[in-house]
CSV table of C-alpha atoms in Angstrom, one decimal:
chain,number,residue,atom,x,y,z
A,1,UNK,CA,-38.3,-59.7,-80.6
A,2,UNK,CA,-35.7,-62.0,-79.6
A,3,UNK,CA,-32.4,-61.2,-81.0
A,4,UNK,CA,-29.5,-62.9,-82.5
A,5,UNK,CA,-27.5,-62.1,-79.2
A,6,UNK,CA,-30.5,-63.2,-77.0
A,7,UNK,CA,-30.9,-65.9,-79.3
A,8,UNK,CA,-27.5,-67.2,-78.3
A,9,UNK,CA,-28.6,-67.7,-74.2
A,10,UNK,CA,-31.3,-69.8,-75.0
A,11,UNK,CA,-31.4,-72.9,-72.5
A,12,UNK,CA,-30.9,-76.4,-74.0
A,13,UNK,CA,-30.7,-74.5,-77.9
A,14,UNK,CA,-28.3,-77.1,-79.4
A,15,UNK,CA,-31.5,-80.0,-78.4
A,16,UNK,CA,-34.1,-77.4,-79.3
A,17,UNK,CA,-31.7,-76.6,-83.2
A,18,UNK,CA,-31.8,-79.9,-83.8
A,19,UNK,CA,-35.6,-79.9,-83.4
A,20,UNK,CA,-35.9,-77.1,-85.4
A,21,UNK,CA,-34.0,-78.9,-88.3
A,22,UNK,CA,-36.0,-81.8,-88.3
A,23,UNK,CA,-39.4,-79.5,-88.3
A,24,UNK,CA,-37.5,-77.4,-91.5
A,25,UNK,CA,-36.9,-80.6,-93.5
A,26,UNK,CA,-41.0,-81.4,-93.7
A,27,UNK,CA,-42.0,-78.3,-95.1
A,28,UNK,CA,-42.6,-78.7,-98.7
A,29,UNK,CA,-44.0,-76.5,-101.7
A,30,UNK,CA,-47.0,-74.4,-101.5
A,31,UNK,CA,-48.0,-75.5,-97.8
A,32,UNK,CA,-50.1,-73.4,-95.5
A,33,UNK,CA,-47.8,-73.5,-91.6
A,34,UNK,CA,-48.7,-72.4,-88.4
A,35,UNK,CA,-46.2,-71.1,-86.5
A,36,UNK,CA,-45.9,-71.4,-83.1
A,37,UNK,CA,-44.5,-69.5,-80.7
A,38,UNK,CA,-41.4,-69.3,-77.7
A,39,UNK,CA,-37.7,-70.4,-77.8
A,40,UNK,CA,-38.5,-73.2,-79.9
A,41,UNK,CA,-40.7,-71.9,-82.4
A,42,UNK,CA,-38.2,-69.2,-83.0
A,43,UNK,CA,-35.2,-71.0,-83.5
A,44,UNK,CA,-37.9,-73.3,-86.0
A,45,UNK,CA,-38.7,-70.2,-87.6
A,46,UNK,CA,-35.5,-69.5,-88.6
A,47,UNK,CA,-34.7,-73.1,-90.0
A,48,UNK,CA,-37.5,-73.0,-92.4
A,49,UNK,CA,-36.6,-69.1,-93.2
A,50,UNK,CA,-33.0,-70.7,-94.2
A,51,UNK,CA,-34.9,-73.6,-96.2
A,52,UNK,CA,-37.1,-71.5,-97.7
A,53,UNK,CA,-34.6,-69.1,-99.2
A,54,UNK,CA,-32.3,-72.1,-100.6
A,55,UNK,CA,-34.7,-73.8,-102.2
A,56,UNK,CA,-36.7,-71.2,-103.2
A,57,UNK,CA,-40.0,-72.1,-102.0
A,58,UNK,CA,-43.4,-70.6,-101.6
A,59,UNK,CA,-45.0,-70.9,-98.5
A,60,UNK,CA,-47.2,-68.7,-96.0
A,61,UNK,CA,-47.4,-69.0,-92.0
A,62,UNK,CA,-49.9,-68.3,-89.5
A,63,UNK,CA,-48.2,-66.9,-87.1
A,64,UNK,CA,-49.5,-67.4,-83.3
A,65,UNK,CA,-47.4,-64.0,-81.9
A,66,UNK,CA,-46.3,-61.0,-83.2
A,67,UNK,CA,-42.8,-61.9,-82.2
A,68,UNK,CA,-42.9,-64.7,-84.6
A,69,UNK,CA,-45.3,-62.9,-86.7
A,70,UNK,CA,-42.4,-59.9,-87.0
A,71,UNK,CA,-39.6,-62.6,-87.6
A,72,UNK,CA,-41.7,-64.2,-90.7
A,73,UNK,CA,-41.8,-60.6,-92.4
A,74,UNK,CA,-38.0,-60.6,-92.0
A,75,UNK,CA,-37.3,-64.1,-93.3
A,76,UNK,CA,-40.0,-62.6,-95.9
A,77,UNK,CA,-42.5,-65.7,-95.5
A,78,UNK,CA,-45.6,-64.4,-96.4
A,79,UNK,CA,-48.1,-64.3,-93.1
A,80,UNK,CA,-51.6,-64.9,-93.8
A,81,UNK,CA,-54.2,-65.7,-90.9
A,82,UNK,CA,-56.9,-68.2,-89.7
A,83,UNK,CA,-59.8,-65.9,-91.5
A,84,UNK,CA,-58.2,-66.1,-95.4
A,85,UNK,CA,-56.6,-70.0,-95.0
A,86,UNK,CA,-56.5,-73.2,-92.8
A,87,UNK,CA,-53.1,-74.5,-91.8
A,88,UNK,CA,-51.9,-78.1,-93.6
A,89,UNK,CA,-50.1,-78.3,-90.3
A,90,UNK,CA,-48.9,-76.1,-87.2
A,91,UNK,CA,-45.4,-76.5,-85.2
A,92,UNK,CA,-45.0,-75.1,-81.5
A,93,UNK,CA,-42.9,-75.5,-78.5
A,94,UNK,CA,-44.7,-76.5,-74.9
A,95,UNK,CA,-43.8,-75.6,-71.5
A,96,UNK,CA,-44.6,-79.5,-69.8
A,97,UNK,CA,-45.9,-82.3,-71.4
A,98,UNK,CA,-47.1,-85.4,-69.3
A,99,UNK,CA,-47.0,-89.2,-70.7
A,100,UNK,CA,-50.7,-88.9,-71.8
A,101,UNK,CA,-49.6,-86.3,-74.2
A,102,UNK,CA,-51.3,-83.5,-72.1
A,103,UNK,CA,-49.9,-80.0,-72.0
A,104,UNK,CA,-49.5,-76.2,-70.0
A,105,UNK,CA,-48.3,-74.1,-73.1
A,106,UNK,CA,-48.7,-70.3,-72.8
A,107,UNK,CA,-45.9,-69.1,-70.6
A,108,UNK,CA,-45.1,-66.9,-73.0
A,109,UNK,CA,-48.8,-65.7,-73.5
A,110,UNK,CA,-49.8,-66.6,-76.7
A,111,UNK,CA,-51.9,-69.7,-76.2
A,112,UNK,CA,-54.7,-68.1,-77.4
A,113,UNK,CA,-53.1,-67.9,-81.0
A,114,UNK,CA,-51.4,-71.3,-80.6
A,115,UNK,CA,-54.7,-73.2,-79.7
A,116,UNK,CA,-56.5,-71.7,-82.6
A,117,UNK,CA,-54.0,-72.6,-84.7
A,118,UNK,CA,-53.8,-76.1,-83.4
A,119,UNK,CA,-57.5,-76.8,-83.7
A,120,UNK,CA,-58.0,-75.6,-87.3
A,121,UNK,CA,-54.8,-77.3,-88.2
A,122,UNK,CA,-55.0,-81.1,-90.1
A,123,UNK,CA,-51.6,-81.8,-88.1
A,124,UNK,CA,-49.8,-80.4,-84.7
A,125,UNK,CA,-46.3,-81.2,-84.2
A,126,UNK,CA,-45.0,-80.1,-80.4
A,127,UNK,CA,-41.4,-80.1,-80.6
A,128,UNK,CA,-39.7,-81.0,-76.8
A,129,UNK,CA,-36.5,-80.7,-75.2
A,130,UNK,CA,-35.9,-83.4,-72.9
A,131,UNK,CA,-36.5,-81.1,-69.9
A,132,UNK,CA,-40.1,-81.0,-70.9
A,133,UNK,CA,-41.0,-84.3,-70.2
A,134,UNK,CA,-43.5,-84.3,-66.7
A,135,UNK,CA,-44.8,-87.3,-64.3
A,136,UNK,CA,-48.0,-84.5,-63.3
A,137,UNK,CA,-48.5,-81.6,-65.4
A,138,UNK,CA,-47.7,-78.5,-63.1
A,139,UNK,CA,-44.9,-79.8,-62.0
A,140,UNK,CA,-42.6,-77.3,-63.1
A,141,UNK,CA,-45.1,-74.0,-63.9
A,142,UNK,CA,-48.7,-72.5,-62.9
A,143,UNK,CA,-51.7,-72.7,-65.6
A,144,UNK,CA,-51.5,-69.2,-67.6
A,145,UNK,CA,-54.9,-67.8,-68.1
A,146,UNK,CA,-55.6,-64.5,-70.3
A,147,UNK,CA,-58.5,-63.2,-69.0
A,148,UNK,CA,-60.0,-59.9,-70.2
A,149,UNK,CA,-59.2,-56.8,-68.4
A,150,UNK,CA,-62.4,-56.2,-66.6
A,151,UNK,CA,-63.5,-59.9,-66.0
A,152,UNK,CA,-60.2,-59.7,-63.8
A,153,UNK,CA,-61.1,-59.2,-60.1
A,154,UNK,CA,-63.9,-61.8,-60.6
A,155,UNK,CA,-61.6,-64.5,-62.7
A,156,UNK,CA,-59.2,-64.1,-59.8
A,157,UNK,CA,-62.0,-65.6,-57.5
A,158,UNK,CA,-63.4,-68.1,-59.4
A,159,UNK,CA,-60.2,-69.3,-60.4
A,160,UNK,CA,-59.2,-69.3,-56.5
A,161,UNK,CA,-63.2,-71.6,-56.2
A,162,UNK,CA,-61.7,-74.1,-58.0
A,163,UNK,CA,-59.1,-74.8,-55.9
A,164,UNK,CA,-56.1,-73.0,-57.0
A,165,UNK,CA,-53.5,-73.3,-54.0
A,166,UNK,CA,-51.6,-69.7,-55.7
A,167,UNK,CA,-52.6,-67.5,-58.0
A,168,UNK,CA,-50.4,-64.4,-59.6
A,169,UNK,CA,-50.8,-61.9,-62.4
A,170,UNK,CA,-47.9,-61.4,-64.6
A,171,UNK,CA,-46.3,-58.3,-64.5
A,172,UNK,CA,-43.9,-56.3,-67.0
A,173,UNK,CA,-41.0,-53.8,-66.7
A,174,UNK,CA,-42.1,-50.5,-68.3
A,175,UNK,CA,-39.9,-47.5,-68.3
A,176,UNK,CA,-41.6,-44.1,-67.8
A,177,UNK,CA,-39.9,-41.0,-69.7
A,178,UNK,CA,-38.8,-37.9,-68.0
A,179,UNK,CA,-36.1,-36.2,-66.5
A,180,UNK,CA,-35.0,-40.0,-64.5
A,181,UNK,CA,-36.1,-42.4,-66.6
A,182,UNK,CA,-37.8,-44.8,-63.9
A,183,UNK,CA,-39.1,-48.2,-64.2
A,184,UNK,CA,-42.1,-49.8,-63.1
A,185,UNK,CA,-44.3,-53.0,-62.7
A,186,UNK,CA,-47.5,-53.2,-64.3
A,187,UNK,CA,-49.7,-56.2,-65.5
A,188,UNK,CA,-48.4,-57.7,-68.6
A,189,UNK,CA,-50.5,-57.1,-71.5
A,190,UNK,CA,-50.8,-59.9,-73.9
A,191,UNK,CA,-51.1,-59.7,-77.9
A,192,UNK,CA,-54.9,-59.7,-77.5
A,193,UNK,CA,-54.7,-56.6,-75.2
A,194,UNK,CA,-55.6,-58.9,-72.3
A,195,UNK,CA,-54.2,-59.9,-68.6
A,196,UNK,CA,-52.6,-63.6,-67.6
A,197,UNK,CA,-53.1,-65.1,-64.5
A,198,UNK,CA,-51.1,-67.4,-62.8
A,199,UNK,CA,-52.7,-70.6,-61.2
A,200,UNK,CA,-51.2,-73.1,-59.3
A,201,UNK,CA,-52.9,-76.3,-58.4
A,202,UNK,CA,-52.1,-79.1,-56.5
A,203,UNK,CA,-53.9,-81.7,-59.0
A,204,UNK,CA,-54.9,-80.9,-62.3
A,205,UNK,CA,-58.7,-82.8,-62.9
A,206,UNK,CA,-59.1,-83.5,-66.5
A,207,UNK,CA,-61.7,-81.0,-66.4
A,208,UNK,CA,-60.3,-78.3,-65.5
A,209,UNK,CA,-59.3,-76.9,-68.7
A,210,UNK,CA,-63.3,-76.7,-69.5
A,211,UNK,CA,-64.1,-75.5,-66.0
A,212,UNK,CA,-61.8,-72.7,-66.8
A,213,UNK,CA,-63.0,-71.9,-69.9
A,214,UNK,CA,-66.4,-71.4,-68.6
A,215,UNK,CA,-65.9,-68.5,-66.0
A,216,UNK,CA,-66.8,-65.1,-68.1
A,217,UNK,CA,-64.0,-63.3,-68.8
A,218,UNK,CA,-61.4,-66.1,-69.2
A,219,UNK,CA,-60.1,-66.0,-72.9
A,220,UNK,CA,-58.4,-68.9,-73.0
A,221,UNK,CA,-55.8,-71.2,-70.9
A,222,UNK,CA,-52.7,-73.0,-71.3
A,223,UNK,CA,-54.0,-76.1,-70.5
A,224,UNK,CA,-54.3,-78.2,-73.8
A,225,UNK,CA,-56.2,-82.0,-72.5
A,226,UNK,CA,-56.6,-84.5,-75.3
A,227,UNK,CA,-55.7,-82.7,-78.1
A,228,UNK,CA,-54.5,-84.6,-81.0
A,229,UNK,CA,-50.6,-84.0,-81.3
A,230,UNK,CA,-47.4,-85.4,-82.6
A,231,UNK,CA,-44.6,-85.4,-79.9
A,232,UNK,CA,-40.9,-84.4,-81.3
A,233,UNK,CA,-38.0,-84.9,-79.4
């Protein structure tokens, strides 16, 4: 989880705190939230954990990571899920966001969660720092895509069909016990127990996010075309 300390390094956090405020002051009495995930969504989650406790409201989250999932529990929202309730409204941060409204989300591997959310949801609110804003989506970062563990090798080339110009799996740190603790790189493992690939592409066709979607194994992707969404910033 991302600590107070860590919390302090966040990049452009006084933009994204005032963002956060002005998500905290919608949430009313008895509403159902989704809560996204990332820097934003955290320092979100904390605002309406502040508002919550002053004004002694009732609410619940669906949280989309169990980062945020973690940090509800010790704001002591309750956390309930897609199968028991359906959101009045979900917040969440995104990685680049075009002028059509178009989105890569997922850099921090939890797109799965945050697309759910966002089509079960009556409302989606993406809150944006101004270093967000993109001519071209993939401007600034590759398409995540979780992809199940044994799909991987055959994701990898599919992906590369459709005309990916770079493609990488994320990797974590891991420390291995023993008499030297030692550290080493293996593929990240997502909340869902999966792998992410990252694809870079020189264009972005409007329908790639559904020619993604359709190679077995892919979970989900980051890319999020023609969704309906409110822009904050």
């Amino acid at each position: 989880m991302i600590g107070w300390k860590q919390a302090e390094h966040i990049e452009h956090k006084e933009e994204k705190e005032k963002l956060a405020n002005k998500m905290a002051e919608r949430v009313k009495e008895g509403e159902i939230i989704g809560f996204g995930s990332g820097t934003t969504s955290y320092l979100t989650t904390l605002a309406i954990g502040k508002k919550v406790k002053e004004e002694g409201l009732h609410i619940k989250a669906i949280p989309t990571s169990d980062v945020i999932e973690n940090l509800c529990k010790e704001l002591e929202i309750p956390v309930t899920s897609l199968e028991q309730e359906t959101p009045d409204w979900c917040f969440d941060g995104a990685d680049e966001v075009d002028n059509q409204g178009n989105m890569i989300k997922g850099m921090g591997a939890a797109m799965f969660r945050e697309k759910l959310n966002m089509v079960n949801s009556k409302e989606n609110y993406i809150l944006i720092d101004s270093s967000k804003r993109v001519d071209r989506l993939g401007e600034k970062h590759p398409i995540p895509i979780e992809c199940e563990k044994r799909a991987a090798n055959y994701v990898l080339e599919k992906v590369k069909g459709l005309g990916a110009k770079k493609l990488e799996w994320r990797y974590q740190e891991e420390e291995i016990p023993g008499q030297r603790t030692r550290k080493i790189q293996t593929k990240f493992i997502t909340d869902n127990g999966n792998y992410i690939l990252h694809a870079w592409f020189g264009e972005i066709p409007s329908s790639l996010e559904k020619d993604l979607k359709q190679i077995v194994g892919v979970i989900e992707t980051g890319l999020f075309i023609g969704y309906p969404i409110h822009i904050i910033q």
